[in-house]
PDB file of C-alpha atoms in Angstrom:
ATOM      1  CA  MET A   1      61.918   2.070  29.078  1.00  0.00           C
ATOM      2  CA  ASN A   2      63.463   0.718  25.920  1.00  0.00           C
ATOM      3  CA  ASP A   3      66.247   2.757  24.375  1.00  0.00           C
ATOM      4  CA  ASP A   4      64.219   3.883  21.351  1.00  0.00           C
ATOM      5  CA  SER A   5      61.308   5.322  23.313  1.00  0.00           C
ATOM      6  CA  GLN A   6      63.731   7.009  25.697  1.00  0.00           C
ATOM      7  CA  ILE A   7      65.649   8.561  22.823  1.00  0.00           C
ATOM      8  CA  LEU A   8      62.501   9.701  21.017  1.00  0.00           C
ATOM      9  CA  ILE A   9      61.073  11.413  24.099  1.00  0.00           C
ATOM     10  CA  ALA A  10      64.429  13.008  24.913  1.00  0.00           C
ATOM     11  CA  ARG A  11      64.745  14.318  21.345  1.00  0.00           C
ATOM     12  CA  LEU A  12      61.261  15.810  21.451  1.00  0.00           C
ATOM     13  CA  LEU A  13      61.962  17.489  24.784  1.00  0.00           C
ATOM     14  CA  THR A  14      65.237  18.859  23.451  1.00  0.00           C
ATOM     15  CA  HIS A  15      64.181  19.961  19.962  1.00  0.00           C
ATOM     16  CA  GLN A  16      60.489  20.722  20.675  1.00  0.00           C
ATOM     17  CA  THR A  17      59.428  19.373  17.258  1.00  0.00           C
ATOM     18  CA  LEU A  18      60.475  16.551  14.951  1.00  0.00           C
ATOM     19  CA  ARG A  19      59.477  16.004  11.347  1.00  0.00           C
ATOM     20  CA  ARG A  20      56.973  13.269  10.508  1.00  0.00           C
ATOM     21  CA  ASP A  21      59.450  11.764   8.053  1.00  0.00           C
ATOM     22  CA  ASP A  22      62.014  11.267  10.864  1.00  0.00           C
ATOM     23  CA  LYS A  23      62.722   7.533  11.209  1.00  0.00           C
ATOM     24  CA  MET A  24      61.683   7.282  14.862  1.00  0.00           C
ATOM     25  CA  VAL A  25      58.628   9.488  14.357  1.00  0.00           C
ATOM     26  CA  LYS A  26      57.488   7.324  11.463  1.00  0.00           C
ATOM     27  CA  ARG A  27      57.840   4.325  13.748  1.00  0.00           C
ATOM     28  CA  VAL A  28      55.826   5.797  16.620  1.00  0.00           C
ATOM     29  CA  LEU A  29      53.057   6.755  14.164  1.00  0.00           C
ATOM     30  CA  SER A  30      52.871   3.295  12.605  1.00  0.00           C
ATOM     31  CA  ASP A  31      53.958   0.805  15.305  1.00  0.00           C
ATOM     32  CA  GLU A  32      51.091   0.340  17.779  1.00  0.00           C
ATOM     33  CA  GLN A  33      53.220  -1.336  20.422  1.00  0.00           C
ATOM     34  CA  PHE A  34      55.910   1.344  20.259  1.00  0.00           C
ATOM     35  CA  ARG A  35      53.264   4.091  20.336  1.00  0.00           C
ATOM     36  CA  ALA A  36      51.626   2.529  23.394  1.00  0.00           C
ATOM     37  CA  GLU A  37      54.968   2.431  25.203  1.00  0.00           C
ATOM     38  CA  VAL A  38      55.766   6.047  24.347  1.00  0.00           C
ATOM     39  CA  ASP A  39      52.249   7.192  25.308  1.00  0.00           C
ATOM     40  CA  LYS A  40      52.467   5.415  28.662  1.00  0.00           C
ATOM     41  CA  ARG A  41      55.829   6.937  29.508  1.00  0.00           C
ATOM     42  CA  LEU A  42      54.618  10.389  28.511  1.00  0.00           C
ATOM     43  CA  LEU A  43      51.391  10.014  30.491  1.00  0.00           C
ATOM     44  CA  ASP A  44      53.405   9.082  33.585  1.00  0.00           C
ATOM     45  CA  THR A  45      54.971  12.551  33.377  1.00  0.00           C
ATOM     46  CA  GLY A  46      51.783  14.417  32.443  1.00  0.00           C
ATOM     47  CA  LEU A  47      52.625  14.756  28.744  1.00  0.00           C
ATOM     48  CA  LYS A  48      51.230  13.522  25.448  1.00  0.00           C
ATOM     49  CA  LEU A  49      52.426  13.214  21.861  1.00  0.00           C
ATOM     50  CA  LEU A  50      50.769  15.778  19.639  1.00  0.00           C
ATOM     51  CA  ASP A  51      50.399  15.085  15.926  1.00  0.00           C
ATOM     52  CA  ASN A  52      47.941  15.362  13.068  1.00  0.00           C
ATOM     53  CA  VAL A  53      48.087  14.163   9.483  1.00  0.00           C
ATOM     54  CA  TYR A  54      47.949  17.726   8.133  1.00  0.00           C
ATOM     55  CA  ALA A  55      51.146  18.844   9.880  1.00  0.00           C
ATOM     56  CA  ASP A  56      54.714  17.985   8.891  1.00  0.00           C
ATOM     57  CA  HIS A  57      55.919  17.865  12.524  1.00  0.00           C
ATOM     58  CA  VAL A  58      55.049  16.290  15.871  1.00  0.00           C
ATOM     59  CA  THR A  59      55.578  17.752  19.332  1.00  0.00           C
ATOM     60  CA  LEU A  60      54.773  17.237  23.011  1.00  0.00           C
ATOM     61  CA  ALA A  61      52.089  18.968  25.047  1.00  0.00           C
ATOM     62  CA  LEU A  62      50.713  18.840  28.573  1.00  0.00           C
ATOM     63  CA  HIS A  63      48.005  16.255  29.082  1.00  0.00           C
ATOM     64  CA  ARG A  64      44.622  17.888  29.733  1.00  0.00           C
ATOM     65  CA  ALA A  65      44.213  15.981  32.985  1.00  0.00           C
ATOM     66  CA  VAL A  66      47.220  17.699  34.591  1.00  0.00           C
ATOM     67  CA  GLU A  67      46.599  21.234  33.329  1.00  0.00           C
ATOM     68  CA  PRO A  68      44.545  22.301  36.387  1.00  0.00           C
ATOM     69  CA  LYS A  69      47.346  21.156  38.686  1.00  0.00           C
ATOM     70  CA  ILE A  70      49.927  23.090  36.674  1.00  0.00           C
ATOM     71  CA  PHE A  71      48.067  26.286  35.875  1.00  0.00           C
ATOM     72  CA  GLY A  72      45.455  26.614  38.588  1.00  0.00           C
ATOM     73  CA  ALA A  73      42.591  25.005  40.391  1.00  0.00           C
ATOM     74  CA  LYS A  74      38.869  25.499  41.042  1.00  0.00           C
ATOM     75  CA  ASP A  75      37.726  28.897  39.789  1.00  0.00           C
ATOM     76  CA  ILE A  76      41.225  30.347  39.595  1.00  0.00           C
ATOM     77  CA  TRP A  77      43.052  29.535  36.364  1.00  0.00           C
ATOM     78  CA  GLN A  78      46.443  30.901  35.449  1.00  0.00           C
ATOM     79  CA  ASN A  79      46.232  31.311  31.704  1.00  0.00           C
ATOM     80  CA  ASN A  80      48.967  29.839  29.510  1.00  0.00           C
ATOM     81  CA  ASN A  81      49.262  31.436  26.085  1.00  0.00           C
ATOM     82  CA  PHE A  82      53.051  31.285  25.755  1.00  0.00           C
ATOM     83  CA  GLY A  83      53.351  34.645  27.472  1.00  0.00           C
ATOM     84  CA  LEU A  84      51.579  36.356  24.574  1.00  0.00           C
ATOM     85  CA  THR A  85      49.614  39.506  25.241  1.00  0.00           C
ATOM     86  CA  ARG A  86      45.991  39.762  24.131  1.00  0.00           C
ATOM     87  CA  ASP A  87      46.933  41.359  20.799  1.00  0.00           C
ATOM     88  CA  GLY A  88      49.565  38.654  20.299  1.00  0.00           C
ATOM     89  CA  VAL A  89      46.975  35.906  20.809  1.00  0.00           C
ATOM     90  CA  ALA A  90      44.607  37.709  18.426  1.00  0.00           C
ATOM     91  CA  LEU A  91      47.376  37.899  15.815  1.00  0.00           C
ATOM     92  CA  LEU A  92      48.066  34.184  16.264  1.00  0.00           C
ATOM     93  CA  VAL A  93      44.397  33.366  15.608  1.00  0.00           C
ATOM     94  CA  VAL A  94      44.366  35.572  12.496  1.00  0.00           C
ATOM     95  CA  LEU A  95      47.504  33.907  11.131  1.00  0.00           C
ATOM     96  CA  TRP A  96      46.110  30.446  11.868  1.00  0.00           C
ATOM     97  CA  ALA A  97      42.880  31.286  10.059  1.00  0.00           C
ATOM     98  CA  GLN A  98      44.656  32.833   7.062  1.00  0.00           C
ATOM     99  CA  ILE A  99      47.325  30.136   6.676  1.00  0.00           C
ATOM    100  CA  ILE A 100      46.077  26.840   8.131  1.00  0.00           C
ATOM    101  CA  LEU A 101      42.446  26.805   6.996  1.00  0.00           C
ATOM    102  CA  PRO A 102      43.321  27.330   3.294  1.00  0.00           C
ATOM    103  CA  LYS A 103      46.118  24.765   3.634  1.00  0.00           C
ATOM    104  CA  ARG A 104      43.724  22.200   5.110  1.00  0.00           C
ATOM    105  CA  GLU A 105      41.306  22.768   2.232  1.00  0.00           C
ATOM    106  CA  ARG A 106      44.071  22.253  -0.304  1.00  0.00           C
ATOM    107  CA  GLN A 107      45.257  19.094   1.443  1.00  0.00           C
ATOM    108  CA  GLU A 108      41.745  17.661   1.592  1.00  0.00           C
ATOM    109  CA  THR A 109      41.375  18.220  -2.163  1.00  0.00           C
ATOM    110  CA  HIS A 110      44.888  16.808  -2.707  1.00  0.00           C
ATOM    111  CA  GLN A 111      46.078  20.079  -4.204  1.00  0.00           C
ATOM    112  CA  ASN A 112      49.646  21.328  -4.023  1.00  0.00           C
ATOM    113  CA  ALA A 113      50.376  25.009  -3.530  1.00  0.00           C
ATOM    114  CA  ASP A 114      51.503  25.450  -7.128  1.00  0.00           C
ATOM    115  CA  ASP A 115      48.481  23.688  -8.698  1.00  0.00           C
ATOM    116  CA  GLU A 116      46.153  25.798 -10.817  1.00  0.00           C
ATOM    117  CA  GLN A 117      42.862  26.634  -9.104  1.00  0.00           C
ATOM    118  CA  ASN A 118      40.813  25.213 -11.972  1.00  0.00           C
ATOM    119  CA  ASP A 119      42.715  21.915 -12.215  1.00  0.00           C
ATOM    120  CA  LEU A 120      40.820  18.660 -11.885  1.00  0.00           C
ATOM    121  CA  PHE A 121      42.531  17.074  -8.917  1.00  0.00           C
ATOM    122  CA  ASP A 122      43.308  13.416  -8.644  1.00  0.00           C
ATOM    123  CA  LYS A 123      41.708  12.429  -5.329  1.00  0.00           C
ATOM    124  CA  ASP A 124      43.766   9.230  -5.336  1.00  0.00           C
ATOM    125  CA  ARG A 125      46.981  11.199  -4.917  1.00  0.00           C
ATOM    126  CA  PRO A 126      48.529  11.010  -1.432  1.00  0.00           C
ATOM    127  CA  LEU A 127      47.643  13.741   1.048  1.00  0.00           C
ATOM    128  CA  PRO A 128      50.087  16.575   0.272  1.00  0.00           C
ATOM    129  CA  ARG A 129      52.561  17.512   2.965  1.00  0.00           C
ATOM    130  CA  ALA A 130      52.209  20.890   4.640  1.00  0.00           C
ATOM    131  CA  GLU A 131      55.328  22.195   2.883  1.00  0.00           C
ATOM    132  CA  ASP A 132      53.807  21.281  -0.498  1.00  0.00           C
ATOM    133  CA  SER A 133      50.401  22.839   0.125  1.00  0.00           C
ATOM    134  CA  SER A 134      51.324  25.774   2.353  1.00  0.00           C
ATOM    135  CA  ILE A 135      49.953  29.206   1.512  1.00  0.00           C
ATOM    136  CA  GLY A 136      51.897  32.183   2.769  1.00  0.00           C
ATOM    137  CA  ILE A 137      50.367  35.581   3.405  1.00  0.00           C
ATOM    138  CA  SER A 138      51.813  38.980   2.704  1.00  0.00           C
ATOM    139  CA  TYR A 139      53.014  40.971   5.713  1.00  0.00           C
ATOM    140  CA  THR A 140      52.038  44.171   3.896  1.00  0.00           C
ATOM    141  CA  ALA A 141      48.482  42.896   3.365  1.00  0.00           C
ATOM    142  CA  LEU A 142      48.267  41.646   6.954  1.00  0.00           C
ATOM    143  CA  LEU A 143      49.317  45.052   8.271  1.00  0.00           C
ATOM    144  CA  ALA A 144      46.810  46.818   6.020  1.00  0.00           C
ATOM    145  CA  ASP A 145      43.935  44.518   7.029  1.00  0.00           C
ATOM    146  CA  PHE A 146      44.586  44.113  10.746  1.00  0.00           C
ATOM    147  CA  GLY A 147      47.205  46.648  11.795  1.00  0.00           C
ATOM    148  CA  GLU A 148      44.734  49.090  13.380  1.00  0.00           C
ATOM    149  CA  LYS A 149      43.122  46.375  15.486  1.00  0.00           C
ATOM    150  CA  LEU A 150      46.331  44.573  16.464  1.00  0.00           C
ATOM    151  CA  GLY A 151      48.457  47.401  17.844  1.00  0.00           C
ATOM    152  CA  LYS A 152      49.694  48.908  14.578  1.00  0.00           C
ATOM    153  CA  LYS A 153      53.108  48.227  13.046  1.00  0.00           C
ATOM    154  CA  THR A 154      55.291  48.353  16.162  1.00  0.00           C
ATOM    155  CA  ARG A 155      53.161  45.959  18.210  1.00  0.00           C
ATOM    156  CA  MET A 156      52.524  43.680  15.238  1.00  0.00           C
ATOM    157  CA  ASP A 157      56.238  43.442  14.466  1.00  0.00           C
ATOM    158  CA  MET A 158      56.971  42.648  18.116  1.00  0.00           C
ATOM    159  CA  ASN A 159      54.310  39.926  18.230  1.00  0.00           C
ATOM    160  CA  LEU A 160      55.385  38.464  14.895  1.00  0.00           C
ATOM    161  CA  GLY A 161      58.912  38.204  16.272  1.00  0.00           C
ATOM    162  CA  THR A 162      57.622  36.341  19.335  1.00  0.00           C
ATOM    163  CA  LEU A 163      55.492  33.976  17.234  1.00  0.00           C
ATOM    164  CA  SER A 164      58.493  33.286  15.018  1.00  0.00           C
ATOM    165  CA  LYS A 165      60.703  32.459  18.018  1.00  0.00           C
ATOM    166  CA  LEU A 166      58.032  30.149  19.425  1.00  0.00           C
ATOM    167  CA  GLY A 167      57.856  28.242  16.128  1.00  0.00           C
ATOM    168  CA  PHE A 168      54.342  29.239  15.048  1.00  0.00           C
ATOM    169  CA  ILE A 169      55.442  31.101  11.921  1.00  0.00           C
ATOM    170  CA  GLU A 170      58.458  31.728   9.720  1.00  0.00           C
ATOM    171  CA  ARG A 171      59.314  35.082   8.129  1.00  0.00           C
ATOM    172  CA  ARG A 172      60.661  35.340   4.594  1.00  0.00           C
ATOM    173  CA  ALA A 173      61.033  39.004   3.617  1.00  0.00           C
ATOM    174  CA  ASP A 174      57.407  40.163   3.042  1.00  0.00           C
ATOM    175  CA  LEU A 175      56.000  36.647   3.410  1.00  0.00           C
ATOM    176  CA  ILE A 176      54.713  34.934   6.539  1.00  0.00           C
ATOM    177  CA  VAL A 177      54.469  31.154   6.297  1.00  0.00           C
ATOM    178  CA  GLU A 178      53.496  28.298   8.569  1.00  0.00           C
ATOM    179  CA  GLY A 179      55.950  27.294  11.273  1.00  0.00           C
ATOM    180  CA  PRO A 180      56.156  23.764  12.713  1.00  0.00           C
ATOM    181  CA  LEU A 181      53.746  24.466  15.600  1.00  0.00           C
ATOM    182  CA  LEU A 182      50.980  26.471  13.913  1.00  0.00           C
ATOM    183  CA  ASP A 183      48.958  23.430  12.822  1.00  0.00           C
ATOM    184  CA  LEU A 184      49.806  21.391  15.922  1.00  0.00           C
ATOM    185  CA  MET A 185      49.057  23.680  18.846  1.00  0.00           C
ATOM    186  CA  MET A 186      45.682  25.009  17.699  1.00  0.00           C
ATOM    187  CA  ASP A 187      42.468  22.994  18.068  1.00  0.00           C
ATOM    188  CA  THR A 188      40.965  23.101  14.587  1.00  0.00           C
ATOM    189  CA  ASP A 189      37.722  21.337  15.583  1.00  0.00           C
ATOM    190  CA  VAL A 190      37.032  23.955  18.239  1.00  0.00           C
ATOM    191  CA  LEU A 191      38.235  27.005  16.327  1.00  0.00           C
ATOM    192  CA  LYS A 192      37.075  26.497  12.747  1.00  0.00           C
ATOM    193  CA  GLU A 193      33.379  27.323  13.158  1.00  0.00           C
ATOM    194  CA  ARG A 194      34.084  30.118  15.625  1.00  0.00           C
ATOM    195  CA  ILE A 195      36.532  31.715  13.225  1.00  0.00           C
ATOM    196  CA  ILE A 196      34.701  31.337   9.907  1.00  0.00           C
ATOM    197  CA  ASN A 197      31.224  32.152  11.212  1.00  0.00           C
ATOM    198  CA  GLY A 198      32.233  34.350  14.124  1.00  0.00           C
ATOM    199  CA  ALA A 199      35.305  36.426  14.840  1.00  0.00           C
ATOM    200  CA  LEU A 200      36.634  36.574  11.273  1.00  0.00           C
ATOM    201  CA  ALA A 201      33.394  36.115   9.342  1.00  0.00           C
ATOM    202  CA  GLU A 202      33.901  39.408   7.487  1.00  0.00           C
ATOM    203  CA  VAL A 203      37.372  38.402   6.373  1.00  0.00           C
ATOM    204  CA  PHE A 204      36.185  35.098   4.937  1.00  0.00           C
ATOM    205  CA  GLN A 205      33.332  36.738   3.049  1.00  0.00           C
ATOM    206  CA  ARG A 206      35.876  38.387   0.773  1.00  0.00           C
ATOM    207  CA  ALA A 207      38.693  36.801  -1.184  1.00  0.00           C
ATOM    208  CA  PRO A 208      41.721  36.609   1.111  1.00  0.00           C
ATOM    209  CA  ILE A 209      44.931  38.338   0.054  1.00  0.00           C
ATOM    210  CA  THR A 210      47.328  35.404  -0.022  1.00  0.00           C
ATOM    211  CA  VAL A 211      50.552  34.493  -1.738  1.00  0.00           C
ATOM    212  CA  THR A 212      51.107  30.936  -2.858  1.00  0.00           C
ATOM    213  CA  VAL A 213      54.378  29.865  -1.294  1.00  0.00           C
ATOM    214  CA  PRO A 214      55.531  26.252  -1.520  1.00  0.00           C
ATOM    215  CA  ARG A 215      57.715  25.841   1.567  1.00  0.00           C
ATOM    216  CA  LYS A 216      60.540  24.281  -0.479  1.00  0.00           C
ATOM    217  CA  ALA A 217      60.673  27.277  -2.772  1.00  0.00           C
ATOM    218  CA  VAL A 218      60.480  29.670   0.149  1.00  0.00           C
ATOM    219  CA  ALA A 219      63.474  28.021   1.775  1.00  0.00           C
ATOM    220  CA  ASP A 220      65.527  28.947  -1.261  1.00  0.00           C
ATOM    221  CA  THR A 221      64.910  32.645  -0.570  1.00  0.00           C
ATOM    222  CA  ASP A 222      66.574  32.557   2.866  1.00  0.00           C
ATOM    223  CA  ALA A 223      69.828  33.955   1.565  1.00  0.00           C
ATOM    224  CA  ASP A 224      67.994  36.933   0.075  1.00  0.00           C
ATOM    225  CA  ALA A 225      65.551  37.638   2.889  1.00  0.00           C
ATOM    226  CA  ASP A 226      66.206  40.504   5.407  1.00  0.00           C
ATOM    227  CA  LEU A 227      62.990  38.079   8.528  1.00  0.00           C
ATOM    228  CA  ASP A 228      36.966  32.203  23.273  1.00  0.00           C
ATOM    229  CA  LEU A 229      41.310  30.162  21.998  1.00  0.00           C
ATOM    230  CA  ASP A 230      42.582  26.634  22.598  1.00  0.00           C
ATOM    231  CA  VAL A 231      46.369  26.489  22.401  1.00  0.00           C
ATOM    232  CA  ALA A 232      48.179  23.411  23.647  1.00  0.00           C
ATOM    233  CA  THR A 233      51.235  23.910  25.830  1.00  0.00           C
ATOM    234  CA  SER A 234      54.664  22.711  24.832  1.00  0.00           C
ATOM    235  CA  PRO A 235      56.733  21.499  27.780  1.00  0.00           C
ATOM    236  CA  ALA A 236      59.791  23.239  26.384  1.00  0.00           C
ATOM    237  CA  ASP A 237      58.044  26.559  27.034  1.00  0.00           C
ATOM    238  CA  VAL A 238      56.377  25.841  30.373  1.00  0.00           C
ATOM    239  CA  ASP A 239      58.978  27.771  32.329  1.00  0.00           C
ATOM    240  CA  ASP A 240      58.532  30.807  30.129  1.00  0.00           C
ATOM    241  CA  VAL A 241      54.744  31.119  30.141  1.00  0.00           C
ATOM    242  CA  ASP A 242      52.035  31.798  32.624  1.00  0.00           C
ATOM    243  CA  ASP A 243      48.766  31.693  30.668  1.00  0.00           C
ATOM    244  CA  GLN A 244      46.285  28.824  29.941  1.00  0.00           C
ATOM    245  CA  PRO A 245      44.318  28.634  26.637  1.00  0.00           C
ATOM    246  CA  LEU A 246      41.306  30.896  26.692  1.00  0.00           C
TER     247      LEU A 246
END
């Protein structure tokens, strides 16, 4: 293994996520030979590099081929949902639908979070980064809309704390914004239709209660702040979980 691929894999295992603008990440995303070397080394250990152009970070996940050998076999499958309870998984899906789907739409129309809704967008502009097109949602509104179905305030607060520790979300006073893993660990192709036309169809029929929160601006508030699913598995959390994506 060359030193660079070794260092990149070790950094990802240690830090769980790295930003796409990291020098070595930029290289693995643009250098085919380097990417092939990293992919081969990861595959040899049952892992894969997880990235998408809509997310600002990359991470590692278990390769699908080894999941049965890790979590179960035949008709017995030990689920791996990061140790989240059923209401925690449901909350994760709600947050993904409320934060990631609007963000994806804004990115596809090359709209930043602080652009006016009636602007004529320049489609030739580069795809906005997640931190520039992120939409945060109000904790108060989330509790009002889903609190009764997701265990009320005590359970919701507990699950939000877990999701924050896992890197799915970030809390900023009353605001909940995208964490580095929220757009990486969820399978958008599988979930989008199920969510919009199925489980959360009622929610998407009405205007969502959202708060536009550019991630850069949100970071400045840190000093004032008081903080059927397909979820990929991060190797950093394998020892702490015992559930496989539903």
